[in-house]
Amino acid sequence: MCGIVGYIGTKQAAPIILDGLSKLEYRGYDSAGMAIYDGEKINITKSVGRLKILENLTHGGETMSGVCGIGHTRWATHGVPSNVNAHPHFNTDGTITVVHNGIIENYIQLRQMLTDKGYQFVSETDTEVLAHLLDYYYKGNPMEAMTKVLHRVEGSYALGILFADCPDQIFAARKDSPLVVGQNQDGCFIASDVPAILRYTRKVYYVDNQEIVRLRVDHMHFYTVDEEEIHKEPVTIDWDANAAEKAGYEHFMLKEMYEQPKTVTDTLLPRIKDNDIVIEGLNMTDEELKGIKKIHIVACGSAYHAGMTGKYVIEGLARIPVEVDLASEFRYRNPILEEGGMVVVISQSGETADTLAALREAKARGFKVLGIVNVVGSSIAREADNVMYTWAGPEIAVATTKAYSAQLVALYLLAIKLGRVRGAIRDKEYASMLGDLRCLPDQIELLLNNKLKIQKFANRYIGAKDVFFIGRGIDYAISLEGSLKLKEISYIHSEAYAAGELKHGTISLIEEGTLVAAVSTQPDLYAKTISNMVEVKARGAFVLAVTCEENKEIEKAADYVIYIPETNPFFANSLAIIPLQLFGYYVAVGKGCDVDKPRNLAKSVTVE
Ligand code: G6P
C-alpha cells in the first residue's frame, strides 16, 4: 500500500527518496510524488502512474535540488489515481507539505470546517485536510500545530511533513500505520517500511502510536502527541539486503517460490529439538495447552487460506474445534469468545489493518492472542501477547508464496504440539509426522523443478475466461489459495468451490473447454472427488488434477494430472500448492501481466 520516504542530510535528497520509494514499489501504488526544499521554497513534482515517470520527470531527482525532502507512492482510497490526488499535498501558499499513509476518517467534517473558514481544496483526498488544518493551527511553532492537528484527526496515519519556515527539519508522526526512522553519518531518514532505507542504515527506530518525530541533519527527537520528549532505543536490522533483490530471477514471485524449501526448513527445523516440538514464542505451559477448548484463527487473504488449512489440521490432529474468520468480519460481528478460547492471528506483514483490529478486539475482551507473523517488529508482532515467527525473510511480490508456505508449517507445528500434549497423537504417528515434515523441503524442490511441464500447460490457458478450482476438506483450502493466486496476478476470473457444493449452482457456469482444477490429496476422499470431476467433465470441462502418486485411478477422470510426492495427508497442502502457484505465475507471465505488482493490489493493506 502507500509508501513514504523522507531524508534530511548532507546529500541530495531527491535521488535518495526515489531510490527508497523504488524499494517500496512492491507494496502496490498508482501515483508518486516528491517535495524537496531547495533552500528558498518547497518544490513539488508528482505524477500518476509508475515511479519511473517521476524519475524521468526529475531526471533521476537531479532537477529537484535540495538536501531535505519527502516522497510518496499512493494507492488510491479517496479520489481516483491522478496527478492532483497524488501526494505530497500542500496548503494554499505551498509552505506546508504533507505525505500520508492511512485514512483520516473524519475528513468530511474537517473539510467542511476548513471550507467554511475560506480554505480551498484542489484534490478529492482525505490527506489534503491535513495540510490545511496544519496551516490553520500554525502560528510559527510546527510542534504546536502538529499536536493540535493530531488531537483533532480520527483514523490512521503515518506522516511526513515539511514546513518552509523550518528548512532544516522534517516532522513525522504515526498512528496505526507503520513508520520507521533511521540515521547514518550523512543524515536522517523516515520510511513506511525498513527496505526503503536499508541501503543507508541498519539502525532504525520504530515509531509507536501517537508519537511525533522531529528530524534534523544530525539528530532526531521523539515526542508524545502532548509534546513530552521520550527516549527510544534503536533496533538493528540484521536482514540480508540482497534478500530484497531479484538475484537473477525474472520476477520476485518466481524467486520467492524457489525460496520455499528454505523457508519451510527455516520455520520448521529450529523448532524440532531432540524430537520435541519447541515453540518459544508460544509461552504456554502444557497445562494451558491442555485447557484450550476452542481456537479462533483470524486473518486476511492468503493468511486466511492458511488458517483454513490450519482448521482441518488442528481439528484432525488435536481434536480441538477451530473457527476461522476473515479479520474484516471478526472485528465487527461481536464474536463469541468464551473461556478456554485461544485467538490466533496470522499475518505476513504484521500490519494488515483488519487483522490488527481483530487482535485488539480479542485483547480488549481479555483474551491472549498468538500472532503467527513474518515481519519482525511489525505492529501485530509487537501487540500480540505471544509471537510465533514464520522465518520467511522479506517477501516482495504482492502475491504471497513463501510466507504462505511458512504459515502452513507453523500451523502444522502448532497442531502437532497440541495433539501431542493432549494425548491425541501416539508415539508412532508422531515420529512418522516429524519424518514427513522433514521431507517437505526436498519434495517442494522436486515439484519446483517440474516447472516446465506446468509452464507448457499454463500457456494453453492464457486466454481463459473462467477457471474453477475444486477440492474437499484440506483440498478445498488449497483450492482457495490456488484460485486466489491465479486471479490476483493474471486477472482471469477464478473461483474455488468445495467439490461437493459445485452442483448447487456453480456447475451451471461450466461450458465446453472450461478449465477445472481438481485437488485431491486426501485418500479417504479420492473417490468422492473423482465423482465431482466426472460431473464437470460430462458438461464439457477440461479437468486438471493435482493428486498423490498412489491415486492412479484419477487418470480415468482427468485430462491432465500432476502428481505430488507421498506425505502425511495433513501436510499435503504444502506440496499441492506448488504446481498451483506455478500455474498462476506462468499464466500471468504468458499474458504479459505485471506479476510482482498486480493492478489494484497492495502487499500490505494498512487501511480497512
Ligand atoms: C494483501 C496481500 C495478500 C495477503 C493479505 C494479508 O491482500 O496482497 O497476499 O495475503 O494482504 O496480508 P498479511 O500481511 O496480513 O498476511
XYZ file of C-alpha atoms and ligand atoms in Angstrom:
624
model
C 0.000 0.000 0.000
C 1.171 3.664 0.059
C 4.849 4.280 0.726
C 6.663 7.132 2.479
C 10.329 8.086 2.308
C 11.952 11.237 3.664
C 15.537 12.439 4.013
C 17.349 15.345 5.603
C 21.134 15.386 5.486
C 24.219 16.490 3.622
C 23.458 14.645 0.362
C 20.931 15.473 -2.355
C 17.575 14.272 -1.080
C 15.652 13.520 -4.302
C 17.783 10.591 -5.567
C 17.713 9.025 -2.085
C 13.944 9.410 -1.901
C 13.434 7.950 -5.395
C 15.671 5.021 -4.510
C 13.781 4.441 -1.264
C 10.399 4.631 -2.991
C 11.588 2.093 -5.563
C 12.161 -0.351 -2.686
C 8.535 0.113 -1.660
C 7.100 -0.271 -5.174
C 6.202 -3.868 -4.409
C 3.637 -2.728 -1.883
C 1.368 -1.513 -4.683
C 0.646 2.092 -5.765
C -0.790 4.110 -8.608
C 0.962 7.501 -8.424
C 4.061 9.040 -6.899
C 5.398 12.424 -5.840
C 8.156 14.319 -4.036
C 8.542 17.624 -2.204
C 12.078 18.993 -1.900
C 13.156 22.141 -0.097
C 15.610 23.957 -2.437
C 16.949 26.477 0.072
C 14.230 29.041 -0.604
C 10.990 27.196 -1.144
C 9.424 23.762 -1.319
C 9.140 22.371 -4.862
C 6.724 19.574 -5.658
C 6.645 17.119 -8.569
C 4.056 14.385 -8.808
C 2.648 12.084 -11.389
C 0.082 9.385 -11.849
C 1.498 6.000 -12.868
C 4.737 4.228 -12.151
C 7.654 5.703 -10.220
C 9.648 5.586 -13.477
C 7.579 8.553 -14.703
C 8.544 10.618 -11.650
C 12.161 9.578 -12.163
C 12.033 10.687 -15.802
C 10.273 13.959 -14.956
C 13.010 14.849 -12.466
C 15.950 13.239 -14.338
C 16.508 10.801 -11.534
C 15.960 13.570 -8.983
C 18.634 15.895 -10.464
C 16.216 18.667 -11.330
C 14.967 18.820 -7.756
C 17.910 20.193 -5.876
C 17.949 20.214 -2.072
C 19.025 18.220 0.963
C 15.659 17.927 2.658
C 12.567 16.280 1.242
C 9.704 13.816 1.453
C 8.282 11.412 -1.128
C 5.293 9.151 -1.503
C 3.776 6.370 -3.551
C -0.021 6.484 -3.358
C -2.554 3.647 -3.500
C -5.825 5.451 -4.107
C -8.514 5.306 -1.433
C -10.216 8.723 -1.517
C -10.240 10.018 -5.087
C -9.085 8.414 -8.321
C -5.393 7.964 -9.163
C -4.442 11.342 -10.710
C -1.718 13.982 -10.584
C -3.849 16.197 -8.357
C -4.700 13.448 -5.899
C -1.086 12.209 -5.712
C 0.893 13.226 -2.627
C 2.540 15.436 -1.384
C -0.412 17.694 -0.565
C 0.124 21.295 0.434
C -1.544 24.335 1.973
C -2.674 27.211 -0.221
C 0.676 29.016 -0.404
C 2.740 25.825 -0.568
C 4.584 26.438 2.704
C 3.408 23.233 4.385
C 3.543 19.895 2.540
C 2.352 16.519 3.726
C 2.706 12.876 2.700
C 0.335 10.481 4.410
C -0.397 6.763 4.634
C -3.671 5.721 6.238
C -7.136 7.220 6.274
C -8.411 10.334 8.038
C -11.864 9.116 8.997
C -13.354 12.468 9.984
C -12.031 14.252 6.902
C -15.510 15.218 5.684
C -16.257 17.205 8.849
C -12.766 18.726 8.855
C -13.015 19.645 5.192
C -16.351 21.347 5.829
C -14.963 23.227 8.818
C -11.962 24.421 6.796
C -14.067 25.299 3.740
C -16.279 27.427 5.988
C -13.150 29.262 7.068
C -12.247 30.007 3.453
C -9.800 27.194 2.651
C -9.991 25.908 -0.918
C -9.386 22.281 -1.731
C -7.900 21.121 -5.006
C -7.939 17.334 -4.540
C -10.510 14.720 -3.530
C -8.227 13.206 -0.905
C -8.587 12.944 2.852
C -4.912 13.908 3.148
C -5.374 17.442 1.873
C -7.295 18.350 5.045
C -4.089 17.724 6.981
C -2.163 20.338 5.003
C -4.881 22.970 5.515
C -5.506 22.017 9.128
C -1.789 22.381 9.858
C -1.917 25.775 8.172
C -4.930 26.709 10.310
C -3.132 25.883 13.536
C 0.353 27.034 12.510
C 1.392 30.189 14.338
C 5.150 29.805 13.918
C 5.576 26.652 16.018
C 5.362 23.396 13.975
C 5.204 21.124 17.036
C 2.282 23.069 18.441
C 0.440 22.907 15.095
C 1.107 19.179 14.812
C -0.127 18.308 18.266
C -3.307 20.326 17.699
C -3.907 18.587 14.374
C -3.232 15.118 15.762
C -5.683 15.714 18.562
C -8.369 16.614 16.013
C -7.981 13.905 13.413
C -9.534 10.453 13.698
C -8.286 7.447 11.783
C -4.851 6.174 10.902
C -1.754 7.944 9.728
C 1.941 7.779 9.051
C 3.023 11.296 8.169
C 5.999 13.120 6.743
C 5.731 16.928 6.875
C 7.832 19.865 5.675
C 7.348 23.423 6.925
C 9.008 26.039 4.675
C 9.763 28.052 7.823
C 11.879 25.189 9.179
C 14.053 24.145 6.221
C 16.398 22.218 8.474
C 13.764 19.834 9.788
C 11.342 17.078 8.806
C 8.432 16.176 11.047
C 6.890 12.740 11.216
C 4.092 11.114 13.192
C 2.283 7.828 13.367
C -0.962 6.176 14.459
C -1.957 2.701 13.243
C 0.097 2.939 10.051
C 3.728 1.822 10.150
C 6.611 4.274 10.258
C 10.319 3.899 10.970
C 13.089 6.463 11.225
C 16.808 5.887 10.904
C 20.111 7.717 10.945
C 23.574 7.430 9.413
C 26.626 9.712 9.303
C 25.091 11.766 6.446
C 21.590 12.364 7.711
C 18.263 11.116 8.990
C 15.527 9.152 7.225
C 11.864 8.373 7.563
C 10.163 5.452 5.830
C 6.971 3.477 5.984
C 8.939 0.244 5.770
C 12.510 -0.778 6.508
C 13.600 -1.898 2.978
C 13.323 1.742 1.799
C 16.259 2.838 3.942
C 18.141 -0.423 4.492
C 20.742 0.605 1.944
C 21.592 3.670 4.041
C 21.236 2.481 7.596
C 20.560 -0.662 9.594
C 19.866 1.206 12.794
C 16.173 2.086 12.915
C 13.646 3.282 15.454
C 10.068 2.045 15.228
C 7.756 4.994 15.765
C 4.905 3.999 18.062
C 1.286 5.069 18.007
C 0.695 8.764 18.564
C 4.339 9.704 18.564
C 5.924 12.630 16.767
C 9.500 12.754 15.490
C 11.479 15.875 14.695
C 14.419 15.061 12.407
C 17.415 17.291 11.750
C 20.597 16.596 9.770
C 22.361 15.018 12.724
C 19.777 14.083 15.283
C 16.202 13.038 15.935
C 13.899 13.791 18.842
C 10.820 11.782 19.775
C 7.711 13.216 21.446
C 4.273 12.140 22.554
C 1.303 13.938 20.999
C 1.363 16.072 24.115
C 4.876 17.268 23.246
C 6.593 15.363 26.054
C 10.008 14.219 24.893
C 10.579 10.457 25.005
C 13.612 8.251 24.739
C 13.673 5.392 22.250
C 16.112 2.569 21.662
C 17.219 1.737 18.121
C 16.778 -1.718 16.624
C 19.497 -3.163 14.418
C 18.116 -4.802 11.291
C 20.035 -7.954 10.501
C 18.384 -8.994 7.254
C 20.452 -9.535 4.231
C 19.766 -6.535 1.958
C 20.155 -8.905 -1.030
C 17.062 -10.733 0.166
C 15.125 -7.835 -1.276
C 16.814 -8.126 -4.720
C 15.737 -10.375 -7.605
C 19.035 -12.302 -7.752
C 18.733 -13.082 -11.463
C 15.121 -14.296 -11.380
C 12.703 -12.722 -13.804
C 10.297 -11.832 -11.016
C 10.325 -11.657 -7.233
C 7.425 -14.079 -7.230
C 9.463 -16.741 -9.024
C 12.418 -16.151 -6.738
C 10.199 -16.409 -3.688
C 8.575 -19.610 -4.923
C 12.081 -21.030 -5.279
C 12.912 -19.963 -1.746
C 10.134 -22.138 -0.324
C 12.289 -25.173 0.504
C 14.486 -22.846 2.595
C 11.550 -21.016 4.129
C 9.952 -24.271 5.201
C 13.263 -25.534 6.593
C 13.883 -22.291 8.493
C 10.411 -22.231 10.031
C 10.463 -25.923 10.863
C 13.858 -27.224 11.881
C 14.826 -24.825 14.683
C 11.575 -25.852 16.392
C 12.240 -29.575 16.371
C 14.697 -30.199 19.186
C 15.545 -33.766 20.217
C 12.334 -34.894 18.575
C 10.358 -32.470 20.651
C 8.457 -29.510 19.200
C 9.571 -26.347 20.953
C 7.706 -23.158 20.037
C 9.490 -20.486 22.043
C 7.168 -17.597 21.355
C 4.114 -19.607 22.375
C 4.806 -19.077 26.068
C 2.150 -21.565 27.207
C 2.601 -24.442 29.594
C 1.411 -27.933 28.711
C -1.374 -27.475 31.255
C -2.518 -24.303 29.498
C -2.393 -26.052 26.116
C -4.483 -28.882 27.514
C -7.055 -26.380 28.746
C -7.807 -24.902 25.301
C -11.430 -25.514 24.395
C -11.634 -23.705 21.103
C -9.285 -21.907 18.713
C -10.247 -18.824 16.710
C -7.987 -18.197 13.728
C -8.317 -14.707 12.290
C -6.572 -13.407 9.158
C -6.980 -11.904 5.672
C -6.175 -13.057 2.140
C -3.735 -15.928 1.814
C -3.134 -15.914 5.564
C -6.843 -16.685 5.931
C -6.414 -19.568 3.498
C -3.500 -20.859 5.562
C -5.850 -20.583 8.553
C -8.439 -22.682 6.702
C -5.865 -25.440 6.302
C -4.928 -24.916 9.945
C -8.525 -25.641 10.918
C -8.517 -29.048 9.232
C -5.083 -29.917 10.593
C -5.681 -28.784 14.187
C -9.125 -30.348 14.352
C -7.755 -33.539 12.817
C -4.617 -33.869 14.911
C -5.501 -32.199 18.211
C -9.288 -32.637 18.187
C -9.874 -29.012 19.199
C -12.697 -27.150 17.422
C -11.378 -24.338 15.263
C -13.279 -21.387 13.857
C -11.623 -19.414 11.059
C -12.658 -15.823 10.483
C -11.842 -13.142 7.993
C -10.436 -10.362 10.146
C -12.687 -7.777 8.484
C -15.706 -9.821 9.604
C -14.452 -10.836 13.031
C -13.866 -7.285 14.184
C -17.428 -6.160 13.566
C -19.517 -9.233 14.254
C -19.331 -9.190 18.023
C -17.707 -12.641 18.053
C -18.493 -15.079 20.819
C -15.265 -15.739 22.696
C -15.621 -17.977 25.689
C -13.377 -19.123 28.484
C -10.810 -21.592 27.214
C -10.791 -19.878 23.815
C -7.463 -19.109 22.151
C -7.120 -16.463 19.442
C -4.513 -16.879 16.701
C -3.961 -14.110 14.155
C -1.906 -14.844 11.059
C -0.193 -12.140 9.023
C 2.840 -11.941 6.776
C 3.268 -8.181 7.053
C 2.077 -7.845 10.614
C 0.460 -4.583 9.520
C -2.867 -5.595 7.946
C -5.331 -3.109 9.417
C -8.222 -5.552 9.824
C -6.060 -8.254 11.399
C -4.551 -5.729 13.785
C -8.027 -4.508 14.726
C -9.182 -8.113 15.284
C -6.201 -8.676 17.571
C -7.101 -5.564 19.560
C -10.736 -6.679 19.747
C -9.706 -10.051 21.209
C -7.295 -8.420 23.664
C -9.903 -5.907 24.754
C -12.125 -8.850 25.700
C -9.348 -10.241 27.864
C -8.111 -12.980 25.513
C -4.441 -13.652 24.931
C -3.516 -13.535 21.264
C -0.907 -15.611 19.485
C 0.444 -13.915 16.343
C 1.888 -16.016 13.538
C 3.828 -13.232 11.875
C 6.625 -12.848 9.346
C 7.838 -9.272 9.797
C 9.802 -8.852 12.995
C 8.952 -5.640 14.832
C 5.666 -5.167 12.944
C 2.588 -3.868 14.743
C 0.987 -7.300 15.149
C 4.266 -8.785 16.379
C 4.514 -6.040 18.947
C 0.921 -6.074 20.100
C 0.292 -9.839 20.207
C 0.815 -11.451 23.607
C 2.826 -14.279 22.070
C 4.512 -14.484 18.684
C 5.474 -17.447 16.553
C 7.562 -16.102 13.693
C 7.497 -17.558 10.210
C 11.091 -17.151 9.187
C 10.432 -16.490 5.512
C 12.556 -13.326 5.183
C 11.359 -10.268 3.258
C 8.650 -11.065 0.730
C 8.395 -8.549 -2.089
C 5.947 -9.927 -4.682
C 2.420 -8.818 -3.843
C 1.119 -12.356 -4.336
C 2.452 -14.269 -1.372
C 4.051 -17.670 -1.836
C 6.883 -18.348 0.580
C 5.272 -16.603 3.550
C 2.104 -18.648 2.965
C 4.152 -21.859 2.903
C 5.855 -20.845 6.127
C 2.459 -20.132 7.736
C 1.308 -23.647 6.849
C 4.338 -25.178 8.515
C 3.897 -23.028 11.617
C 0.311 -24.271 11.862
C 1.373 -27.922 11.441
C 3.828 -27.492 14.303
C 1.175 -25.908 16.475
C -1.304 -28.684 15.631
C 1.155 -31.479 16.381
C 2.271 -29.797 19.586
C -1.353 -29.501 20.723
C -2.174 -33.044 19.635
C 0.833 -34.427 21.444
C 0.259 -32.556 24.705
C -3.402 -33.583 24.714
C -2.613 -37.211 24.003
C -4.342 -37.244 20.614
C -1.190 -38.304 18.727
C 0.502 -41.598 19.571
C 4.315 -42.085 19.600
C 4.478 -43.932 16.297
C 2.315 -41.401 14.452
C 4.314 -38.587 15.997
C 7.650 -39.961 14.789
C 6.251 -40.536 11.325
C 4.825 -36.974 11.209
C 8.156 -35.425 12.134
C 9.762 -37.559 9.421
C 7.216 -36.348 6.867
C 7.698 -32.729 7.880
C 11.449 -33.047 7.446
C 10.904 -34.354 3.892
C 8.774 -31.395 2.804
C 11.608 -29.065 1.675
C 13.085 -31.654 -0.730
C 9.663 -32.583 -2.011
C 8.831 -28.920 -2.667
C 12.122 -28.617 -4.537
C 11.178 -31.599 -6.672
C 7.857 -30.016 -7.608
C 9.503 -26.687 -8.409
C 11.885 -28.480 -10.730
C 8.878 -29.706 -12.672
C 8.063 -26.161 -13.690
C 8.442 -26.677 -17.467
C 5.587 -29.131 -17.543
C 3.354 -26.633 -15.754
C 4.556 -23.734 -17.878
C 3.584 -25.607 -21.062
C 0.173 -26.386 -19.636
C -0.305 -22.799 -18.394
C 0.457 -21.403 -21.856
C -2.702 -23.067 -23.139
C -4.803 -21.076 -20.693
C -3.637 -17.518 -21.129
C -6.880 -16.824 -22.999
C -9.125 -18.457 -20.373
C -12.199 -16.539 -19.247
C -13.054 -18.538 -16.141
C -11.208 -21.190 -14.176
C -12.634 -23.239 -11.306
C -10.775 -24.944 -8.508
C -12.449 -27.728 -6.569
C -11.498 -29.909 -3.620
C -12.809 -31.353 -0.375
C -11.538 -30.747 3.151
C -7.910 -29.605 3.097
C -8.111 -29.749 -0.694
C -10.791 -27.073 -0.572
C -8.432 -24.849 1.432
C -5.707 -25.473 -1.176
C -8.183 -24.654 -3.940
C -8.977 -21.308 -2.331
C -5.325 -20.337 -2.393
C -4.714 -21.745 -5.898
C -7.647 -19.764 -7.205
C -6.509 -16.562 -5.476
C -3.004 -16.899 -6.930
C -4.395 -17.182 -10.447
C -6.878 -14.330 -10.255
C -4.702 -11.817 -8.430
C -1.841 -11.892 -10.901
C -3.409 -12.977 -14.227
C -6.769 -11.159 -13.896
C -8.581 -14.301 -15.032
C -11.846 -14.836 -13.211
C -11.470 -17.824 -10.975
C -13.426 -19.408 -8.149
C -12.758 -22.120 -5.629
C -15.535 -24.435 -4.581
C -15.897 -27.221 -2.102
C -16.218 -30.013 -4.655
C -19.448 -31.351 -3.214
C -21.061 -27.918 -3.352
C -20.464 -27.383 -7.053
C -23.723 -28.887 -8.132
C -25.675 -26.405 -6.029
C -25.113 -23.606 -8.502
C -21.636 -23.144 -9.881
C -21.820 -26.130 -12.190
C -24.124 -24.045 -14.390
C -21.070 -21.981 -15.358
C -19.185 -24.933 -16.820
C -19.003 -24.757 -20.609
C -17.179 -26.671 -23.287
C -13.445 -26.329 -22.534
C -13.752 -24.573 -19.131
C -10.720 -25.461 -17.042
C -11.477 -27.107 -13.710
C -8.510 -27.783 -11.444
C -9.401 -30.603 -9.073
C -7.225 -31.029 -5.997
C -7.330 -34.487 -4.451
C -4.756 -35.275 -1.807
C -6.883 -36.928 0.895
C -7.051 -40.723 0.342
C -10.396 -41.143 2.052
C -11.893 -38.594 -0.343
C -10.290 -39.714 -3.625
C -13.418 -41.445 -4.868
C -15.694 -38.567 -3.904
C -13.604 -36.025 -5.793
C -13.414 -38.294 -8.839
C -17.223 -38.269 -8.910
C -17.212 -34.463 -8.970
C -14.618 -34.468 -11.741
C -16.797 -36.771 -13.795
C -19.750 -34.429 -13.262
C -17.922 -31.414 -14.669
C -16.310 -33.414 -17.446
C -19.732 -34.550 -18.562
C -20.565 -30.861 -19.035
C -17.550 -30.168 -21.196
C -14.904 -29.172 -18.649
C -11.220 -29.855 -19.172
C -10.016 -31.329 -15.884
C -6.570 -30.752 -14.459
C -5.976 -32.949 -11.402
C -3.420 -32.412 -8.659
C -3.163 -35.582 -6.656
C -0.869 -38.059 -4.905
C 1.253 -40.580 -6.769
C -0.756 -43.528 -5.497
C -4.045 -42.209 -6.913
C -3.636 -43.524 -10.475
C -7.376 -44.155 -10.620
C -7.791 -40.422 -11.208
C -6.406 -40.743 -14.743
C -9.743 -42.183 -15.799
C -11.476 -38.918 -14.986
C -8.773 -36.258 -15.522
C -7.448 -34.814 -18.764
C -4.114 -33.833 -17.277
C -2.577 -34.995 -13.997
C 0.114 -33.503 -11.800
C 1.329 -35.846 -9.082
C 2.735 -34.775 -5.742
C 5.083 -36.967 -3.672
C 3.804 -39.018 -0.776
C 3.388 -37.279 2.561
C 1.053 -37.314 5.551
C -2.323 -36.128 4.130
C -2.420 -33.365 6.752
C 0.691 -31.806 5.176
C -0.340 -32.269 1.531
C -1.214 -28.585 1.163
C 2.484 -27.700 1.268
C 3.067 -29.823 -1.835
C -0.163 -29.386 -3.807
C 0.077 -25.605 -3.673
C 3.393 -25.562 -5.565
C 2.015 -26.552 -9.015
C -0.920 -24.198 -8.476
C 1.403 -21.283 -7.666
C 3.456 -22.105 -10.763
C 0.299 -22.350 -12.862
C -0.921 -18.905 -11.764
C 2.535 -17.467 -12.307
C 3.012 -18.833 -15.810
C -0.485 -17.863 -16.963
C 0.241 -14.293 -15.783
C 3.680 -14.261 -17.440
C 2.136 -15.631 -20.643
C -0.402 -12.811 -20.610
C 2.341 -10.234 -20.085
C 0.965 -9.126 -16.698
C 2.988 -7.201 -14.159
C 3.380 -10.300 -11.971
C 5.045 -8.719 -8.955
C 2.828 -5.642 -8.861
C -0.666 -6.649 -9.951
C -3.099 -3.833 -10.626
C -5.172 -2.507 -7.719
C -3.485 -4.753 -5.149
C -1.179 -3.928 -2.284
C 1.278 -6.059 -0.387
C 0.404 -4.725 2.971
C -3.154 -3.468 3.391
C -2.894 -0.865 6.107
C -6.392 0.574 5.640
C -9.686 -1.189 6.266
C -2.869 -8.469 0.883
C -1.811 -9.265 0.127
C -2.062 -10.766 0.304
C -2.088 -11.101 1.790
C -3.123 -10.261 2.535
C -2.966 -10.401 4.034
O -4.105 -8.620 0.263
O -1.836 -8.937 -1.248
O -1.028 -11.503 -0.325
O -2.379 -12.455 1.945
O -2.941 -8.866 2.252
O -1.721 -9.866 4.386
P -0.897 -10.235 5.677
O 0.323 -9.368 5.579
O -1.762 -9.885 6.852
O -0.581 -11.681 5.618
